[in-house]
JSON list of C-alpha atoms and ligand atoms in Angstrom, two decimals:
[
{"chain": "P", "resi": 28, "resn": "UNK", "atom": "CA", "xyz": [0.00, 0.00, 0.00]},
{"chain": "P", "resi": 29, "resn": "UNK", "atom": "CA", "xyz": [1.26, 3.59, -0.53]},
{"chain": "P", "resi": 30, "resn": "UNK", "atom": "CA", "xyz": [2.43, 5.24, 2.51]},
{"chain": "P", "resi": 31, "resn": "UNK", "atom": "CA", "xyz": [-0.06, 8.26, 1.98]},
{"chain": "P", "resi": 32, "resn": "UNK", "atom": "CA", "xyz": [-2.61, 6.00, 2.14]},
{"chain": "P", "resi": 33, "resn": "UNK", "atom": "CA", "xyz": [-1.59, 4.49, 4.77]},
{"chain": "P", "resi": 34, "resn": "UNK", "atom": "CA", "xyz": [-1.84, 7.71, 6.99]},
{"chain": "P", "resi": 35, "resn": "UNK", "atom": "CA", "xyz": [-4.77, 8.76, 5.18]},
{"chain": "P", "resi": 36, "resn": "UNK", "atom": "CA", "xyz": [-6.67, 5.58, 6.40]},
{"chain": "P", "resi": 37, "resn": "UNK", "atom": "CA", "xyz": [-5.91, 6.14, 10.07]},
{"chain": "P", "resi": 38, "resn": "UNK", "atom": "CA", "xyz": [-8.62, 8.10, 11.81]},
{"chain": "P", "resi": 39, "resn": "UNK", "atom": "CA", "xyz": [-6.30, 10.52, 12.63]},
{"chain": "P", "resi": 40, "resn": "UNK", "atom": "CA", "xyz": [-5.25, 11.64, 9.44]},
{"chain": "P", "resi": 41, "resn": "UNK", "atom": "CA", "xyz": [-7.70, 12.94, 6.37]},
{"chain": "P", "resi": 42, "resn": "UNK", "atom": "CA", "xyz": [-5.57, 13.27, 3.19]},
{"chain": "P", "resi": 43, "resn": "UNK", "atom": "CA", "xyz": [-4.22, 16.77, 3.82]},
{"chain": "P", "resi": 44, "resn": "UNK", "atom": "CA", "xyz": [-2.31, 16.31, 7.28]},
{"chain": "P", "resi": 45, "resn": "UNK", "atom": "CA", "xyz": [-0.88, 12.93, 6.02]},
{"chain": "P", "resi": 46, "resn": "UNK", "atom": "CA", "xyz": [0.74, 14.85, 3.19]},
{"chain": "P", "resi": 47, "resn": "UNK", "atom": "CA", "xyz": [1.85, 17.73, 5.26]},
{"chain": "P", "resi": 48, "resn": "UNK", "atom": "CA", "xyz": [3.33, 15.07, 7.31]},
{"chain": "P", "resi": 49, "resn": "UNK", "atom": "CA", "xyz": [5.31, 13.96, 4.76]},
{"chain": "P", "resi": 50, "resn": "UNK", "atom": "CA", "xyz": [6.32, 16.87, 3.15]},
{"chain": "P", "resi": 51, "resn": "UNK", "atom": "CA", "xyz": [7.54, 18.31, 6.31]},
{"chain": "P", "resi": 52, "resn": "UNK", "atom": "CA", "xyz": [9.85, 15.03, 7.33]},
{"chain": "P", "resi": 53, "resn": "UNK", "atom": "CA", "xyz": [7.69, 14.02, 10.50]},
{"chain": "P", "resi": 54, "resn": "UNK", "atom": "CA", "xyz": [6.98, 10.33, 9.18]},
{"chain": "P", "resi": 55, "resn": "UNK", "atom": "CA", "xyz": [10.00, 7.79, 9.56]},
{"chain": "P", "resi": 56, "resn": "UNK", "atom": "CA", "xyz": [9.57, 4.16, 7.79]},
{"chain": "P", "resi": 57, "resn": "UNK", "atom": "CA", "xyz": [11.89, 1.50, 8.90]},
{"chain": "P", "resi": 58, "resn": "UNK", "atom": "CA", "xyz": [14.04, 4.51, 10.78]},
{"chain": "P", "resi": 59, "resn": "UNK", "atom": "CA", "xyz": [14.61, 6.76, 7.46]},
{"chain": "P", "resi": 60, "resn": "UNK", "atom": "CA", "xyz": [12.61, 9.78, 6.79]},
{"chain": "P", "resi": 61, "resn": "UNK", "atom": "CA", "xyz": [10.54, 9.50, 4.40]},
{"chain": "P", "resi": 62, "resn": "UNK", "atom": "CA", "xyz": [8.49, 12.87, 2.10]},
{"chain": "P", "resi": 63, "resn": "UNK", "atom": "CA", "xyz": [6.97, 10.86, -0.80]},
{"chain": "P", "resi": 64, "resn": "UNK", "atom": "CA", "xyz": [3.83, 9.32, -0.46]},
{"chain": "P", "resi": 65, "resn": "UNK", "atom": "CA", "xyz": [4.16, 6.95, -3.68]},
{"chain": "P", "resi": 66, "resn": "UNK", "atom": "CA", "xyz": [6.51, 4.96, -1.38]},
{"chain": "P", "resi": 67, "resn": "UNK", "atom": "CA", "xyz": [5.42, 1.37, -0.86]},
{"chain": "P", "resi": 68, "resn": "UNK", "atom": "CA", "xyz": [4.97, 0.11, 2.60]},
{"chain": "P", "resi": 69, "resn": "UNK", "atom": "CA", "xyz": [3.58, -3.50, 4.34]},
{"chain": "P", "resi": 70, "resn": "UNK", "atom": "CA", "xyz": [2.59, -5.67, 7.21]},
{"chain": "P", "resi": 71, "resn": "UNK", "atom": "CA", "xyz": [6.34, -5.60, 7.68]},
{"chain": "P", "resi": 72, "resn": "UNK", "atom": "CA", "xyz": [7.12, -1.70, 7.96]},
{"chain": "P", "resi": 73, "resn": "UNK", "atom": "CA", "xyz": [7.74, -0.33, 10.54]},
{"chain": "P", "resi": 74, "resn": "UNK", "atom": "CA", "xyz": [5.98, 3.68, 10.21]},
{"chain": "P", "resi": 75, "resn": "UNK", "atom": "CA", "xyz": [6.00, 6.32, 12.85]},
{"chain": "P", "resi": 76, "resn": "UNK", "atom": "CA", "xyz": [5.05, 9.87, 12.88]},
{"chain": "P", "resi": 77, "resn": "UNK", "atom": "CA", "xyz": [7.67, 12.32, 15.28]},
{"chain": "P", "resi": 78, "resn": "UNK", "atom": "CA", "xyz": [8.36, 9.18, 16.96]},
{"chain": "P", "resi": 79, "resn": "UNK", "atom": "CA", "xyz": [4.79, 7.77, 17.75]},
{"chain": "P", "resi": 80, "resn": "UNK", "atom": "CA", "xyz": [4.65, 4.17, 16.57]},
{"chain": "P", "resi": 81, "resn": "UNK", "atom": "CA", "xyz": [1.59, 3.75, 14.28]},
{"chain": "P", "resi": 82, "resn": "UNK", "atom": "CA", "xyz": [2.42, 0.06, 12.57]},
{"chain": "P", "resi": 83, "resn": "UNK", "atom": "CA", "xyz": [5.42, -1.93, 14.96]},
{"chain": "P", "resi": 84, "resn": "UNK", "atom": "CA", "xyz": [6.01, -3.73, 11.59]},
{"chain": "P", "resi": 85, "resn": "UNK", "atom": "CA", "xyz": [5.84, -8.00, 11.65]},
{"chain": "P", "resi": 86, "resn": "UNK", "atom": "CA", "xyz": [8.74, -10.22, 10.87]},
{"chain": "P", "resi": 87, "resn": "UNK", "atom": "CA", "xyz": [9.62, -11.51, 7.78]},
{"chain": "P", "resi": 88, "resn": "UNK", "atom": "CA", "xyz": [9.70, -15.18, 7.59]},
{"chain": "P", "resi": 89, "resn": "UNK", "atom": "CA", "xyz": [11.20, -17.47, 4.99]},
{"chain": "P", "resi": 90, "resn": "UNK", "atom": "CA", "xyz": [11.83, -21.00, 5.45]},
{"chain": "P", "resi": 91, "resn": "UNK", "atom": "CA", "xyz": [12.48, -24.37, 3.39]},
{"chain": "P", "resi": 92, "resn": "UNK", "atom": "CA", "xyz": [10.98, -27.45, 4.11]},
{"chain": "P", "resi": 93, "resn": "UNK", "atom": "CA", "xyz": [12.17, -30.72, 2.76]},
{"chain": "P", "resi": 94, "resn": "UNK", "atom": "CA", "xyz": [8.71, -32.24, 1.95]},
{"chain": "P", "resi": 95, "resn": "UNK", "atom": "CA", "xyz": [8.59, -35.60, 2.68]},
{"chain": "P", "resi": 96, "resn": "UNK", "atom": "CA", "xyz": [6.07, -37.82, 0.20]},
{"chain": "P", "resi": 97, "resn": "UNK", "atom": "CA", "xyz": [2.46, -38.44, 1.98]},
{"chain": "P", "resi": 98, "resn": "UNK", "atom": "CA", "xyz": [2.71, -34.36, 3.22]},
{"chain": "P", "resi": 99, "resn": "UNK", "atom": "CA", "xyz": [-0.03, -32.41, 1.59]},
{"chain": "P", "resi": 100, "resn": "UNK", "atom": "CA", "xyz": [0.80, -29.19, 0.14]},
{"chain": "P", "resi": 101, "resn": "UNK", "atom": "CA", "xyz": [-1.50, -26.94, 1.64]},
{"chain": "P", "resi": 102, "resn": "UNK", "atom": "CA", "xyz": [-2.30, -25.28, 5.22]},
{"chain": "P", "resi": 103, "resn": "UNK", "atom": "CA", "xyz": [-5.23, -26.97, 5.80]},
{"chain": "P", "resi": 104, "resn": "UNK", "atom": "CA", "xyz": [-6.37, -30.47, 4.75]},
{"chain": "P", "resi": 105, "resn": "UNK", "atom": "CA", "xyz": [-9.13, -33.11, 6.13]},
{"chain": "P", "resi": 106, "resn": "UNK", "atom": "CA", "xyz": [-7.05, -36.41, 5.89]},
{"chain": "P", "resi": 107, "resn": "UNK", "atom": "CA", "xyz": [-3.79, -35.73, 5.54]},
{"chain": "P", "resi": 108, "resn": "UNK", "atom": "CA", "xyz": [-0.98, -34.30, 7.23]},
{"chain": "P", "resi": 109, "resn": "UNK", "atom": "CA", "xyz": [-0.31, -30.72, 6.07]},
{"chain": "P", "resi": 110, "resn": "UNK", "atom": "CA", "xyz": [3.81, -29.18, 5.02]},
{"chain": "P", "resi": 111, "resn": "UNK", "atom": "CA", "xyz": [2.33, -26.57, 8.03]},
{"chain": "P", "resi": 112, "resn": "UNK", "atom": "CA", "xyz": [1.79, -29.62, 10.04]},
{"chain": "P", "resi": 113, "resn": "UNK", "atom": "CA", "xyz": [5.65, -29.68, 9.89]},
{"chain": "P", "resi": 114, "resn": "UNK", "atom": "CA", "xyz": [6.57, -26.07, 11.12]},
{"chain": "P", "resi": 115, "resn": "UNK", "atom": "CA", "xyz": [7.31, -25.41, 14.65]},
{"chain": "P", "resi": 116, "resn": "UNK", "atom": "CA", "xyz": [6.66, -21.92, 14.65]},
{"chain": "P", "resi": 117, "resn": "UNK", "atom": "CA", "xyz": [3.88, -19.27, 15.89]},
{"chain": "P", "resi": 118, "resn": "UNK", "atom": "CA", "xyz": [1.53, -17.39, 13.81]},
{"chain": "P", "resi": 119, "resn": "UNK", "atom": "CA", "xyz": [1.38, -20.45, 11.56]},
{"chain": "P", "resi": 120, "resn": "UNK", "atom": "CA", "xyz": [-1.77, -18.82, 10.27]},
{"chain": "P", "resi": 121, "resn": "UNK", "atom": "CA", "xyz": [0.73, -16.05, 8.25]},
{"chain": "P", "resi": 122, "resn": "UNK", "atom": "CA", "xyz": [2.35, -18.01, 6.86]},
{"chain": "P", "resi": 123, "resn": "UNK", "atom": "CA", "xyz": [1.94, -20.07, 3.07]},
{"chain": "P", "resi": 124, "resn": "UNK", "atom": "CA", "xyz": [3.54, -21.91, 0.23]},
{"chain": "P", "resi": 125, "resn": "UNK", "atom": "CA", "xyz": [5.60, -20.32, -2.20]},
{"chain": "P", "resi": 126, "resn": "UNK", "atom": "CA", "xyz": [4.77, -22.97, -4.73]},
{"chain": "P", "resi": 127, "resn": "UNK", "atom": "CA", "xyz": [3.39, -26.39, -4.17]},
{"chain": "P", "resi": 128, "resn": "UNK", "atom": "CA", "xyz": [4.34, -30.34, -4.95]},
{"chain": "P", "resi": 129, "resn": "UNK", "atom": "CA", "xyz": [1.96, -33.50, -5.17]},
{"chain": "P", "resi": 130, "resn": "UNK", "atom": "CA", "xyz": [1.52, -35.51, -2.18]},
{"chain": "P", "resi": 131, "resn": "UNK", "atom": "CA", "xyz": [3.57, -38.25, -3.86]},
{"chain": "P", "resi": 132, "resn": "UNK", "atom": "CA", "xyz": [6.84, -35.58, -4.56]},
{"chain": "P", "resi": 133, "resn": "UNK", "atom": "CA", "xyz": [9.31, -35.05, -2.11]},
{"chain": "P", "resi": 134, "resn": "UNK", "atom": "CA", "xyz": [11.70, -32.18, -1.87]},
{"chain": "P", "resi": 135, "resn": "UNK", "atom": "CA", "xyz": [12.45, -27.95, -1.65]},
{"chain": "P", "resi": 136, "resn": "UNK", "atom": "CA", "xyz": [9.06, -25.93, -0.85]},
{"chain": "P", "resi": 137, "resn": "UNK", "atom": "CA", "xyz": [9.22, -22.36, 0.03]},
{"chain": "P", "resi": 138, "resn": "UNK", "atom": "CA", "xyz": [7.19, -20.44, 3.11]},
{"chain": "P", "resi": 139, "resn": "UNK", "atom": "CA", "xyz": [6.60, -17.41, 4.03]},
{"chain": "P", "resi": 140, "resn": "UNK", "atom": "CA", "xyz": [4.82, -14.94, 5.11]},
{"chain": "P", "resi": 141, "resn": "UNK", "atom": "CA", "xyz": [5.59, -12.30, 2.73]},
{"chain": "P", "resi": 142, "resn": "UNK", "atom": "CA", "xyz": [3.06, -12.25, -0.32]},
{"chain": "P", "resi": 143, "resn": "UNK", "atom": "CA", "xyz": [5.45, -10.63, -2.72]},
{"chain": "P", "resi": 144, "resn": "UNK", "atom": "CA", "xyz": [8.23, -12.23, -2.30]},
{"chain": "P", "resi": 145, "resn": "UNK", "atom": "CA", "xyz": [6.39, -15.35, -2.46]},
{"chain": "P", "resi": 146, "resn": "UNK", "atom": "CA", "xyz": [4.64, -14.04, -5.89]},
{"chain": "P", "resi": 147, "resn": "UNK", "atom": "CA", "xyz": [7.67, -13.06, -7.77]},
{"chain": "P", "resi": 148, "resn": "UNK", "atom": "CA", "xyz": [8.99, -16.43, -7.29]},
{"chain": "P", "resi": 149, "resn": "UNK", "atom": "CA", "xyz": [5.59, -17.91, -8.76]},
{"chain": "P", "resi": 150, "resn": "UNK", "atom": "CA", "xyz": [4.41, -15.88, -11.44]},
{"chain": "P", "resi": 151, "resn": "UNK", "atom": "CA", "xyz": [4.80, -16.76, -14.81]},
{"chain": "P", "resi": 152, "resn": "UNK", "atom": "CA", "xyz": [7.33, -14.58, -15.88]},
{"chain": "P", "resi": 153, "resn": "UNK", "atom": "CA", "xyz": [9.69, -15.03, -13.61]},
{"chain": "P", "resi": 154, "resn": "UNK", "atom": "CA", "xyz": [10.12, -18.35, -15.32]},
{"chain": "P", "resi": 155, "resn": "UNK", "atom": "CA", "xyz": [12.22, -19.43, -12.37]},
{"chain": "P", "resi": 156, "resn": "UNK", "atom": "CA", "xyz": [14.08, -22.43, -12.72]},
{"chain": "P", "resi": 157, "resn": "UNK", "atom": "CA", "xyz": [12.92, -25.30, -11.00]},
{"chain": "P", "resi": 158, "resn": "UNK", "atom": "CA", "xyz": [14.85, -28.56, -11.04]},
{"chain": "P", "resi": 159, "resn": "UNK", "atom": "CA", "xyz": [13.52, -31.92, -10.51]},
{"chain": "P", "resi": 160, "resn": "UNK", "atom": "CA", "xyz": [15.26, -35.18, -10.05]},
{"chain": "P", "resi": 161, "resn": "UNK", "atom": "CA", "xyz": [12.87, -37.79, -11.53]},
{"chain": "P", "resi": 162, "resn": "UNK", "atom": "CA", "xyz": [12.90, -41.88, -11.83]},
{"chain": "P", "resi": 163, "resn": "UNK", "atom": "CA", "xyz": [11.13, -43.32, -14.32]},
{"chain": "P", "resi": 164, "resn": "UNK", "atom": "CA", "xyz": [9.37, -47.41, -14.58]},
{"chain": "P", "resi": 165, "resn": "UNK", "atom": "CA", "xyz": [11.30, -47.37, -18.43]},
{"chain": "P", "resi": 166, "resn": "UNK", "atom": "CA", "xyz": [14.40, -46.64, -19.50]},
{"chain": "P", "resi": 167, "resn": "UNK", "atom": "CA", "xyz": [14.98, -42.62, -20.76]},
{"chain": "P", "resi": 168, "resn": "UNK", "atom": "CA", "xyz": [15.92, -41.92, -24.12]},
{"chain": "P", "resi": 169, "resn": "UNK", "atom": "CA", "xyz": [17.95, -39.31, -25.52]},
{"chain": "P", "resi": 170, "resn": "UNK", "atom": "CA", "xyz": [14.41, -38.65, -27.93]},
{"chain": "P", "resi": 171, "resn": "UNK", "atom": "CA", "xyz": [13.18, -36.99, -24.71]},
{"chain": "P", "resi": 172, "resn": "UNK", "atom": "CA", "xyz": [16.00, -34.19, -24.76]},
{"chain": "P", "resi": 173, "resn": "UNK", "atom": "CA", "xyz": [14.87, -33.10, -28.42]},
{"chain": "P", "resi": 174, "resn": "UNK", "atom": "CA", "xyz": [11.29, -33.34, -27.19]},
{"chain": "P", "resi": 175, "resn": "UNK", "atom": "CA", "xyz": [11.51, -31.67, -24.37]},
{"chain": "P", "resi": 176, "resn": "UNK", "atom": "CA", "xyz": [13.20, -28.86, -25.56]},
{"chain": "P", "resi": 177, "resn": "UNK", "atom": "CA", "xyz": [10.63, -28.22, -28.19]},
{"chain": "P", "resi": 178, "resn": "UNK", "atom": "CA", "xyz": [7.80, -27.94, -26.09]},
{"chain": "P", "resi": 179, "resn": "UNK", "atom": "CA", "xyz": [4.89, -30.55, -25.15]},
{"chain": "P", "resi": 180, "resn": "UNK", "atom": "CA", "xyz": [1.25, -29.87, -26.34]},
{"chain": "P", "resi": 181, "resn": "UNK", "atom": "CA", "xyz": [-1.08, -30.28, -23.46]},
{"chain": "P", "resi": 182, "resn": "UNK", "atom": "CA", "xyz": [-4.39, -30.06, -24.70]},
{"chain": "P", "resi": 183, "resn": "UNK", "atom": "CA", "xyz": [-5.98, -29.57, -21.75]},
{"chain": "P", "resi": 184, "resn": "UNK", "atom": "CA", "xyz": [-4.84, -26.61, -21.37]},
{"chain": "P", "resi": 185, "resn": "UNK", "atom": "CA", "xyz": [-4.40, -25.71, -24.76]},
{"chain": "P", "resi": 186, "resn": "UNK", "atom": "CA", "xyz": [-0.70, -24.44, -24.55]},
{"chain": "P", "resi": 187, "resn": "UNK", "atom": "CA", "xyz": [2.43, -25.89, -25.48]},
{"chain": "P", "resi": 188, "resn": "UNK", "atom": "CA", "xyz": [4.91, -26.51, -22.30]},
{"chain": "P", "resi": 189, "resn": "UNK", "atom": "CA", "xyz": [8.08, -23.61, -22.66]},
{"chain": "P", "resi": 190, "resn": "UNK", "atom": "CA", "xyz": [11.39, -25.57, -23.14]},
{"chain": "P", "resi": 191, "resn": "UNK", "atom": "CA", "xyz": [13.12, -27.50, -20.18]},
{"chain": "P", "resi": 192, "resn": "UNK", "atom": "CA", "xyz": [15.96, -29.04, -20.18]},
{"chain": "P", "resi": 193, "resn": "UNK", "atom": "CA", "xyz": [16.59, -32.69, -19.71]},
{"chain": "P", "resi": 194, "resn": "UNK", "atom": "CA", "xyz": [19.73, -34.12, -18.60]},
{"chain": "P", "resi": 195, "resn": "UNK", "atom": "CA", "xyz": [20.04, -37.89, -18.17]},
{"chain": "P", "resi": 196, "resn": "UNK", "atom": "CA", "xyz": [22.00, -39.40, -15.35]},
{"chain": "P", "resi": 197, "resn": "UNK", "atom": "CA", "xyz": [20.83, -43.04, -16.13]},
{"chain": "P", "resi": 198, "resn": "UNK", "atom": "CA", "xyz": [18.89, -45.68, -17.88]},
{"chain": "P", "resi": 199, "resn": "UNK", "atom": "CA", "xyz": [16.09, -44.71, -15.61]},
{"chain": "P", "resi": 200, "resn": "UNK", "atom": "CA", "xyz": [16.79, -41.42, -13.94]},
{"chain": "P", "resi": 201, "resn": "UNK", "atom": "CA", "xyz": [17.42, -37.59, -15.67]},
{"chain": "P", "resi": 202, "resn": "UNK", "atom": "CA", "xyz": [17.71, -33.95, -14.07]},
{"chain": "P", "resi": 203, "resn": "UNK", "atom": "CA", "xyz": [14.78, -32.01, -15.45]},
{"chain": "P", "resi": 204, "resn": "UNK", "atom": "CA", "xyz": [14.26, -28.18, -15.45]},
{"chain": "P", "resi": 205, "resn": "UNK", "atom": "CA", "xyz": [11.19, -26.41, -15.88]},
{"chain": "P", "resi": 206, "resn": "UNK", "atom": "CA", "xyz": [10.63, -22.70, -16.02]},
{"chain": "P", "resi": 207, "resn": "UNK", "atom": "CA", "xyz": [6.82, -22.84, -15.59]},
{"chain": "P", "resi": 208, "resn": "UNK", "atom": "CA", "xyz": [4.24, -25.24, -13.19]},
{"chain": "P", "resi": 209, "resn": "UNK", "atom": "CA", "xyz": [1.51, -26.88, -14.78]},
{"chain": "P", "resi": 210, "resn": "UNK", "atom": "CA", "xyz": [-0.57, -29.45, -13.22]},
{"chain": "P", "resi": 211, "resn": "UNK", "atom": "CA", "xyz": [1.19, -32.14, -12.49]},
{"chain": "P", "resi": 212, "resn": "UNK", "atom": "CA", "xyz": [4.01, -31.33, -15.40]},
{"chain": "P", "resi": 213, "resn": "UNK", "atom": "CA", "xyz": [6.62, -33.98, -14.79]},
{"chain": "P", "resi": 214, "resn": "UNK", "atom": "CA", "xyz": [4.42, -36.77, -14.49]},
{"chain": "P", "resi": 215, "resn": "UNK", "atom": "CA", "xyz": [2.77, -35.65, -17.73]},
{"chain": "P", "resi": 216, "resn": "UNK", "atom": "CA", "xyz": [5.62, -34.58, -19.91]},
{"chain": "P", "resi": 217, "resn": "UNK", "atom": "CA", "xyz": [7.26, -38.18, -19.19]},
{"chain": "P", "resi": 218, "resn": "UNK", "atom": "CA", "xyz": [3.43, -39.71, -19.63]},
{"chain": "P", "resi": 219, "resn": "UNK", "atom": "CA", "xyz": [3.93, -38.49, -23.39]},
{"chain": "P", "resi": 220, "resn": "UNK", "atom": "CA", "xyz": [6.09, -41.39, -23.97]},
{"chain": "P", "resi": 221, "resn": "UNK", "atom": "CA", "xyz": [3.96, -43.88, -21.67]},
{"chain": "P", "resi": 222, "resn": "UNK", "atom": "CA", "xyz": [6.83, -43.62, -19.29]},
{"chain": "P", "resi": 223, "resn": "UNK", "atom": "CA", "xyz": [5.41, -43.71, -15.60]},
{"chain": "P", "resi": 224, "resn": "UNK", "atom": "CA", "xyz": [7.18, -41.31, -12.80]},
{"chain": "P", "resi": 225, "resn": "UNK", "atom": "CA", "xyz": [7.95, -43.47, -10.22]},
{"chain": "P", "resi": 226, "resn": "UNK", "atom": "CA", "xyz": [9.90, -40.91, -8.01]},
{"chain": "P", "resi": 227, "resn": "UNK", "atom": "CA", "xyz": [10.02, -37.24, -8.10]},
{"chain": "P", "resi": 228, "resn": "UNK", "atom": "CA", "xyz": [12.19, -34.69, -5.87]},
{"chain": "P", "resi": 229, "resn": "UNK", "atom": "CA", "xyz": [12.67, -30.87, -6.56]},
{"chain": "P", "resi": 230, "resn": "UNK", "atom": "CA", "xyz": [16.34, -30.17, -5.34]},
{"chain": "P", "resi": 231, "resn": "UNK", "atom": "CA", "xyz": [16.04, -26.48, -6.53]},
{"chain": "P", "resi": 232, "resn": "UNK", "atom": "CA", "xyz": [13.51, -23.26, -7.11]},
{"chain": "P", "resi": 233, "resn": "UNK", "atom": "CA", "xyz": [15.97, -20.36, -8.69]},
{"chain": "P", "resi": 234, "resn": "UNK", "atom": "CA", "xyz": [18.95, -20.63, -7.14]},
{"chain": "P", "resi": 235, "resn": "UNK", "atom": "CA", "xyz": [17.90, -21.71, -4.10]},
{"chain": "P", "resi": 236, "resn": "UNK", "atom": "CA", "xyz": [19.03, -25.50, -3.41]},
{"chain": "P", "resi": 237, "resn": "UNK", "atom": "CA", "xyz": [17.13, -27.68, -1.02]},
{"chain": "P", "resi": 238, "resn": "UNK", "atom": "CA", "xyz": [20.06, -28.26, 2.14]},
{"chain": "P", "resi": 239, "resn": "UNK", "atom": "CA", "xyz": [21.33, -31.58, 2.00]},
{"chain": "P", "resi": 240, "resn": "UNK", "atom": "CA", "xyz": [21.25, -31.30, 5.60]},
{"chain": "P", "resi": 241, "resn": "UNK", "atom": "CA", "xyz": [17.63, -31.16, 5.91]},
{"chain": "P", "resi": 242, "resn": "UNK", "atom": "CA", "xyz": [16.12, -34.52, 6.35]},
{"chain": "P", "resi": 243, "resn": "UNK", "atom": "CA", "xyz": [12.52, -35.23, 4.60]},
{"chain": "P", "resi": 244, "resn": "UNK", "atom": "CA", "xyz": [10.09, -33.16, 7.16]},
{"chain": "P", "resi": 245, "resn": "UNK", "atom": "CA", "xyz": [13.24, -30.84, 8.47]},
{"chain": "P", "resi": 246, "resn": "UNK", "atom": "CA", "xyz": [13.27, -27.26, 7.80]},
{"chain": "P", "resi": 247, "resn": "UNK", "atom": "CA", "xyz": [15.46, -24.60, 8.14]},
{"chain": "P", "resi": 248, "resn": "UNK", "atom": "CA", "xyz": [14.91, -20.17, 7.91]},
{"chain": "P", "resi": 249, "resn": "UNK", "atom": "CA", "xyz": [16.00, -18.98, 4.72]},
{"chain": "P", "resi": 250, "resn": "UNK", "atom": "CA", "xyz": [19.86, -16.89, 4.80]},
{"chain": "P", "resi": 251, "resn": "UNK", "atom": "CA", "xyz": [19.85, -13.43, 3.34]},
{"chain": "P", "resi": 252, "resn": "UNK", "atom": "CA", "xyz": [21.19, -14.34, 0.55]},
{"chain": "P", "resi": 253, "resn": "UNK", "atom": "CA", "xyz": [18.76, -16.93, -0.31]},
{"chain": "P", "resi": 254, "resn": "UNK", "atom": "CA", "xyz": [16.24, -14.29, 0.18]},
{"chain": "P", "resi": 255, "resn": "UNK", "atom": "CA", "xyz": [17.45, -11.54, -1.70]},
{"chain": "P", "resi": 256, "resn": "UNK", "atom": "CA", "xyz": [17.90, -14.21, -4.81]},
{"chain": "P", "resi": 257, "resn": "UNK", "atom": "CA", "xyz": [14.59, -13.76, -5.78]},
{"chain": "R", "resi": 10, "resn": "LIG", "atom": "N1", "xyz": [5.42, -31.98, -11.61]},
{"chain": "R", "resi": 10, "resn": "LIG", "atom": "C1", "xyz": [4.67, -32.99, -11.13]},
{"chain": "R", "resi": 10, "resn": "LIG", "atom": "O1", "xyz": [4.18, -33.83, -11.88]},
{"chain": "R", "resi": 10, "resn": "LIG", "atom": "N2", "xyz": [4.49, -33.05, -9.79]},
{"chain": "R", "resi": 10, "resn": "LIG", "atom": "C2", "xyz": [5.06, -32.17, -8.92]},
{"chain": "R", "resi": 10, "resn": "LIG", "atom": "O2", "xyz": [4.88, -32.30, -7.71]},
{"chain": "R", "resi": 10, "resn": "LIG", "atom": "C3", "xyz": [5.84, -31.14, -9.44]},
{"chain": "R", "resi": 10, "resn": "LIG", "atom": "C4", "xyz": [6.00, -31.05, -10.80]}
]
């Protein structure tokens, strides 16, 4: 929200006194004087006038989880356990997924509680690369590379699937990365060539890799620099 709104919403201010406020350096944001009322400000700013606290500003949170398979992506769900399940943390009710994986895919997932950080990791153009680690029942073919690259056609959706790269490691296992998330993608970009996923990990969203250290249904809080990546 814009800071001059902001103001202008308390039932102190009307519009005029919040931008005489500003114009005349009485409002601080995170410490720093602040005159122009375009500025952007949050949940997570802190925003006094001539020292009076009007917002004490929350926390930023950012963890990774390494979802274990049988852990629902969601915050709430009626018969299984949920990723939140997993988080020992207050305020649970802030916080949600940065992106989400089947019940049956293990690996990195993202929370927060910060909306935009969380939505300039998952919008479409951010085409953020995502890499998954899959196993497949039949053997992989280079074919797929070619294939892959080129796009799928998912008529469902009527769209053809941006290029991702495939790198095999093995008769039966590959690295794939996607810069998009389609329903269930993996499962049906491999289901092209009637090749069934039998096990499917995300070690990476940008370039933020899953810790190795994290056991599946350990988590950890995001470093700086892993937050400022995206
Ligand atoms: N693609 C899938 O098929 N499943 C996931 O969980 C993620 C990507």
């Amino acid at each position: 929200m814009r800071l001059d709104r902001f103001l202008s919403n308390l039932a102190q201010y009307n519009r005029q006194t919040a931008r005489q406020l500003l114009v005349s350096g009485h409002v601080q944001v995170d410490g720093v004087v602040v005159c122009e009322g375009l500025c952007n400000v949050s949940q997570f700013s802190r925003i006094e006038v001539d020292n009076q606290l009007l917002q004490a500003g929350k926390p930023a949170r950012y963890f990774m989880l390494h979802k274990p398979i049988g852990v629902v992506s969601a915050t709430e769900h009626d018969e299984h356990r949920t990723v939140l399940d997993l988080l020992d943390e207050p305020d649970k009710a802030d916080l949600h997924l940065a992106g989400r994986l089947d019940l049956n895919t293990s690996g990195l997932l993202l929370i927060t509680n910060d909306g935009q950080w969380s939505r300039r990791l998952t919008e479409p153009r951010s085409l953020l690369g995502k890499v998954y680690r899959v196993t497949t029942e039949q053997p992989i073919s280079a074919e797929y590379i070619e294939v892959f690259a080129q796009g799928l056609y998912f008529a469902y959706e009527g769209l053809t699937t941006l290029p991702a790269e495939l790198v095999i490691l093995d008769s039966h296992s590959a690295l794939l990365t996607l810069h998009e998330g389609r329903y269930h993608q993996v499962k049906r970009m491999f289901g092209h060539f009637q090749n069934k996923v039998i096990d499917l990990h995300r070690l990476s969203m940008g370039s933020i890799e899953l810790d190795p250290q994290l056991a599946p249904g350990q988590y950890r809080a995001l470093n700086s620099a892993e937050i400022a990546s995206c």
